[in-house]
Amino acid sequence: MAKLESTFKNMALSLTSITIVAAAALGCVFMFTHAQIEQQKKEAQNAARVAVLCGHEDGVAIEAQADGFGGVIRVMVGFAPDGTILGYEILEQQETPGLGTHIVEWFKNADKPGQCIVGRQMTSAFKVSKDGGDVDAITAATISSRAFLSAINRAHEQFMQEQGVAVEAWSGATTSQNADSTKIEMEVTHE
């Protein structure tokens, strides 16, 4: 078999051929796995709804997101009819492992009331203590903590708006006015 001459044209053809084959392979994998991935996301959302409502038949589960240090933080928050936070589940996050990833459990720790938001009724927006609030941020992950609390605040804003209560006074913006186009969905669950 004759060896190809090492010219720019031959190298470009070889690289183009490899790129086309790789792109086609990735496209095929995407086609075969996309539906399954979407199904798994829906199952995760449904499981999160059940988890955050803790068996409350008249609770509301709301999904919200905010930009964290490593990317988008998506959270599902459960609210009792009086606005008390029943629980939360992280649906998506790309925060720094060992630091920002602590948002998954940090704000649920009932043994540490300064950091736990579960069981609290919001009378104003949550802020980290470094910003004059009353919630302890994760050590060395203040940006992730702020973003997480921002998502919680946005979920609460949506909850209050659905209850017919104006909340612009404490946040300065409604969900439709947020600069980073936060997506908030409300799901009313009656089991």
GROMACS .gro file of C-alpha atoms in nm:
model
  191
    1MET     CA    1   0.000   0.000   0.000
    2ALA     CA    2   0.139   0.335  -0.103
    3LYS     CA    3   0.195   0.598   0.161
    4LEU     CA    4   0.019   0.933   0.108
    5GLU     CA    5   0.242   1.227   0.049
    6SER     CA    6   0.248   1.467   0.345
    7THR     CA    7   0.100   1.773   0.182
    8PHE     CA    8  -0.133   2.035   0.321
    9LYS     CA    9  -0.411   1.912   0.093
   10ASN     CA   10  -0.379   1.549   0.212
   11MET     CA   11  -0.362   1.652   0.578
   12ALA     CA   12  -0.670   1.873   0.539
   13LEU     CA   13  -0.859   1.590   0.365
   14SER     CA   14  -0.762   1.343   0.638
   15LEU     CA   15  -0.865   1.576   0.920
   16THR     CA   16  -1.190   1.666   0.744
   17SER     CA   17  -1.274   1.297   0.695
   18ILE     CA   18  -1.201   1.218   1.061
   19THR     CA   19  -1.412   1.517   1.172
   20ILE     CA   20  -1.707   1.411   0.955
   21VAL     CA   21  -1.696   1.053   1.085
   22ALA     CA   22  -1.670   1.172   1.447
   23ALA     CA   23  -1.956   1.420   1.403
   24ALA     CA   24  -2.174   1.153   1.243
   25ALA     CA   25  -2.099   0.914   1.528
   26LEU     CA   26  -2.186   1.179   1.789
   27GLY     CA   27  -2.505   1.265   1.602
   28CYS     CA   28  -2.610   0.899   1.601
   29VAL     CA   29  -2.538   0.863   1.972
   30PHE     CA   30  -2.739   1.179   2.042
   31MET     CA   31  -3.035   1.054   1.835
   32PHE     CA   32  -3.043   0.723   2.019
   33THR     CA   33  -2.996   0.867   2.369
   34HIS     CA   34  -3.184   1.200   2.356
   35ALA     CA   35  -3.529   1.059   2.434
   36GLN     CA   36  -3.392   0.849   2.719
   37ILE     CA   37  -3.206   1.148   2.868
   38GLU     CA   38  -3.520   1.364   2.851
   39GLN     CA   39  -3.721   1.086   3.016
   40GLN     CA   40  -3.464   1.063   3.296
   41LYS     CA   41  -3.483   1.442   3.347
   42LYS     CA   42  -3.862   1.426   3.377
   43GLU     CA   43  -3.837   1.138   3.623
   44ALA     CA   44  -3.583   1.336   3.827
   45GLN     CA   45  -3.817   1.638   3.830
   46ASN     CA   46  -4.110   1.424   3.943
   47ALA     CA   47  -3.900   1.259   4.213
   48ALA     CA   48  -3.785   1.605   4.328
   49ARG     CA   49  -4.147   1.726   4.344
   50VAL     CA   50  -4.240   1.434   4.565
   51ALA     CA   51  -3.932   1.483   4.784
   52VAL     CA   52  -3.982   1.859   4.838
   53LEU     CA   53  -4.350   1.827   4.923
   54CYS     CA   54  -4.284   1.573   5.198
   55GLY     CA   55  -4.634   1.426   5.170
   56HIS     CA   56  -4.817   1.761   5.187
   57GLU     CA   57  -5.118   1.726   4.961
   58ASP     CA   58  -5.174   2.099   4.938
   59GLY     CA   59  -4.811   2.196   4.889
   60VAL     CA   60  -4.667   2.362   4.582
   61ALA     CA   61  -4.342   2.262   4.407
   62ILE     CA   62  -4.170   2.535   4.207
   63GLU     CA   63  -3.862   2.505   3.988
   64ALA     CA   64  -3.624   2.801   3.965
   65GLN     CA   65  -3.272   2.868   3.851
   66ALA     CA   66  -2.989   3.117   3.892
   67ASP     CA   67  -2.635   3.151   3.762
   68GLY     CA   68  -2.381   3.007   4.005
   69PHE     CA   69  -2.002   3.005   4.001
   70GLY     CA   70  -1.975   2.708   3.763
   71GLY     CA   71  -2.297   2.747   3.567
   72VAL     CA   72  -2.671   2.726   3.613
   73ILE     CA   73  -2.812   2.605   3.945
   74ARG     CA   74  -3.162   2.458   3.901
   75VAL     CA   75  -3.358   2.385   4.215
   76MET     CA   76  -3.703   2.246   4.299
   77VAL     CA   77  -3.852   2.407   4.610
   78GLY     CA   78  -4.156   2.289   4.805
   79PHE     CA   79  -4.380   2.540   4.981
   80ALA     CA   80  -4.663   2.482   5.227
   81PRO     CA   81  -4.974   2.699   5.171
   82ASP     CA   82  -4.847   2.948   5.431
   83GLY     CA   83  -4.517   2.990   5.244
   84THR     CA   84  -4.305   2.773   5.473
   85ILE     CA   85  -4.026   2.598   5.284
   86LEU     CA   86  -4.090   2.224   5.302
   87GLY     CA   87  -3.772   2.123   5.128
   88TYR     CA   88  -3.557   2.161   4.820
   89GLU     CA   89  -3.377   1.939   4.572
   90ILE     CA   90  -3.097   2.039   4.336
   91LEU     CA   91  -3.187   1.941   3.979
   92GLU     CA   92  -2.872   2.070   3.810
   93GLN     CA   93  -2.546   2.231   3.917
   94GLN     CA   94  -2.186   2.249   3.800
   95GLU     CA   95  -2.033   2.408   4.107
   96THR     CA   96  -1.680   2.340   4.227
   97PRO     CA   97  -1.653   1.986   4.371
   98GLY     CA   98  -1.598   1.991   4.746
   99LEU     CA   99  -1.701   2.356   4.775
  100GLY     CA  100  -2.007   2.481   4.585
  101THR     CA  101  -2.144   2.129   4.547
  102HIS     CA  102  -2.229   2.142   4.918
  103ILE     CA  103  -2.548   2.331   4.821
  104VAL     CA  104  -2.706   1.988   4.780
  105GLU     CA  105  -2.720   1.939   5.159
  106TRP     CA  106  -2.581   2.252   5.330
  107PHE     CA  107  -2.907   2.446   5.356
  108LYS     CA  108  -3.101   2.141   5.486
  109ASN     CA  109  -2.894   2.083   5.802
  110ALA     CA  110  -3.146   2.123   6.085
  111ASP     CA  111  -2.863   2.101   6.341
  112LYS     CA  112  -2.732   2.435   6.213
  113PRO     CA  113  -3.019   2.688   6.220
  114GLY     CA  114  -2.799   2.962   6.074
  115GLN     CA  115  -2.766   2.776   5.748
  116CYS     CA  116  -3.090   2.572   5.734
  117ILE     CA  117  -3.374   2.720   5.527
  118VAL     CA  118  -3.608   2.421   5.547
  119GLY     CA  119  -3.897   2.492   5.781
  120ARG     CA  120  -3.852   2.867   5.755
  121GLN     CA  121  -4.119   3.106   5.640
  122MET     CA  122  -3.979   3.384   5.427
  123THR     CA  123  -4.065   3.735   5.540
  124SER     CA  124  -3.798   3.888   5.318
  125ALA     CA  125  -3.552   3.766   5.057
  126PHE     CA  126  -3.286   3.527   5.184
  127LYS     CA  127  -2.934   3.670   5.183
  128VAL     CA  128  -2.605   3.535   5.308
  129SER     CA  129  -2.482   3.687   5.633
  130LYS     CA  130  -2.188   3.844   5.447
  131ASP     CA  131  -2.447   4.056   5.260
  132GLY     CA  132  -2.644   4.149   5.574
  133GLY     CA  133  -2.876   3.849   5.567
  134ASP     CA  134  -2.934   3.573   5.817
  135VAL     CA  135  -2.822   3.263   5.622
  136ASP     CA  136  -2.471   3.126   5.668
  137ALA     CA  137  -2.294   3.078   5.334
  138ILE     CA  138  -2.089   2.773   5.250
  139THR     CA  139  -1.729   2.836   5.352
  140ALA     CA  140  -1.523   2.936   5.044
  141ALA     CA  141  -1.833   2.913   4.822
  142THR     CA  142  -2.013   3.244   4.875
  143ILE     CA  143  -2.095   3.287   4.506
  144SER     CA  144  -2.260   2.944   4.494
  145SER     CA  145  -2.448   3.021   4.817
  146ARG     CA  146  -2.571   3.354   4.680
  147ALA     CA  147  -2.685   3.190   4.357
  148PHE     CA  148  -2.865   2.913   4.543
  149LEU     CA  149  -3.046   3.163   4.766
  150SER     CA  150  -3.130   3.372   4.459
  151ALA     CA  151  -3.301   3.069   4.304
  152ILE     CA  152  -3.490   3.008   4.631
  153ASN     CA  153  -3.596   3.375   4.638
  154ARG     CA  154  -3.717   3.356   4.280
  155ALA     CA  155  -3.917   3.043   4.353
  156HIS     CA  156  -4.072   3.220   4.652
  157GLU     CA  157  -4.153   3.526   4.441
  158GLN     CA  158  -4.338   3.302   4.196
  159PHE     CA  159  -4.518   3.128   4.483
  160MET     CA  160  -4.627   3.462   4.629
  161GLN     CA  161  -4.738   3.595   4.290
  162GLU     CA  162  -4.950   3.285   4.240
  163GLN     CA  163  -5.101   3.357   4.583
  164GLY     CA  164  -5.180   3.713   4.467
  165VAL     CA  165  -4.919   3.884   4.687
  166ALA     CA  166  -4.694   4.156   4.541
  167VAL     CA  167  -4.327   4.089   4.610
  168GLU     CA  168  -4.153   4.356   4.403
  169ALA     CA  169  -4.085   4.555   4.722
  170TRP     CA  170  -3.817   4.318   4.848
  171SER     CA  171  -3.654   4.200   4.533
  172GLY     CA  172  -3.685   4.493   4.298
  173ALA     CA  173  -3.794   4.265   4.012
  174THR     CA  174  -4.058   4.018   3.918
  175THR     CA  175  -3.975   3.696   3.736
  176SER     CA  176  -4.055   3.848   3.398
  177GLN     CA  177  -3.813   4.136   3.465
  178ASN     CA  178  -3.509   3.936   3.575
  179ALA     CA  179  -3.201   4.035   3.380
  180ASP     CA  180  -3.068   3.680   3.354
  181SER     CA  181  -3.400   3.545   3.220
  182THR     CA  182  -3.467   3.304   3.501
  183LYS     CA  183  -3.712   3.031   3.414
  184ILE     CA  184  -3.958   2.956   3.689
  185GLU     CA  185  -4.233   2.700   3.658
  186MET     CA  186  -4.504   2.631   3.908
  187GLU     CA  187  -4.652   2.290   3.960
  188VAL     CA  188  -4.954   2.251   4.185
  189THR     CA  189  -4.957   1.901   4.324
  190HIS     CA  190  -5.260   1.738   4.474
  191GLU     CA  191  -5.183   1.377   4.557
   0.00000   0.00000   0.00000
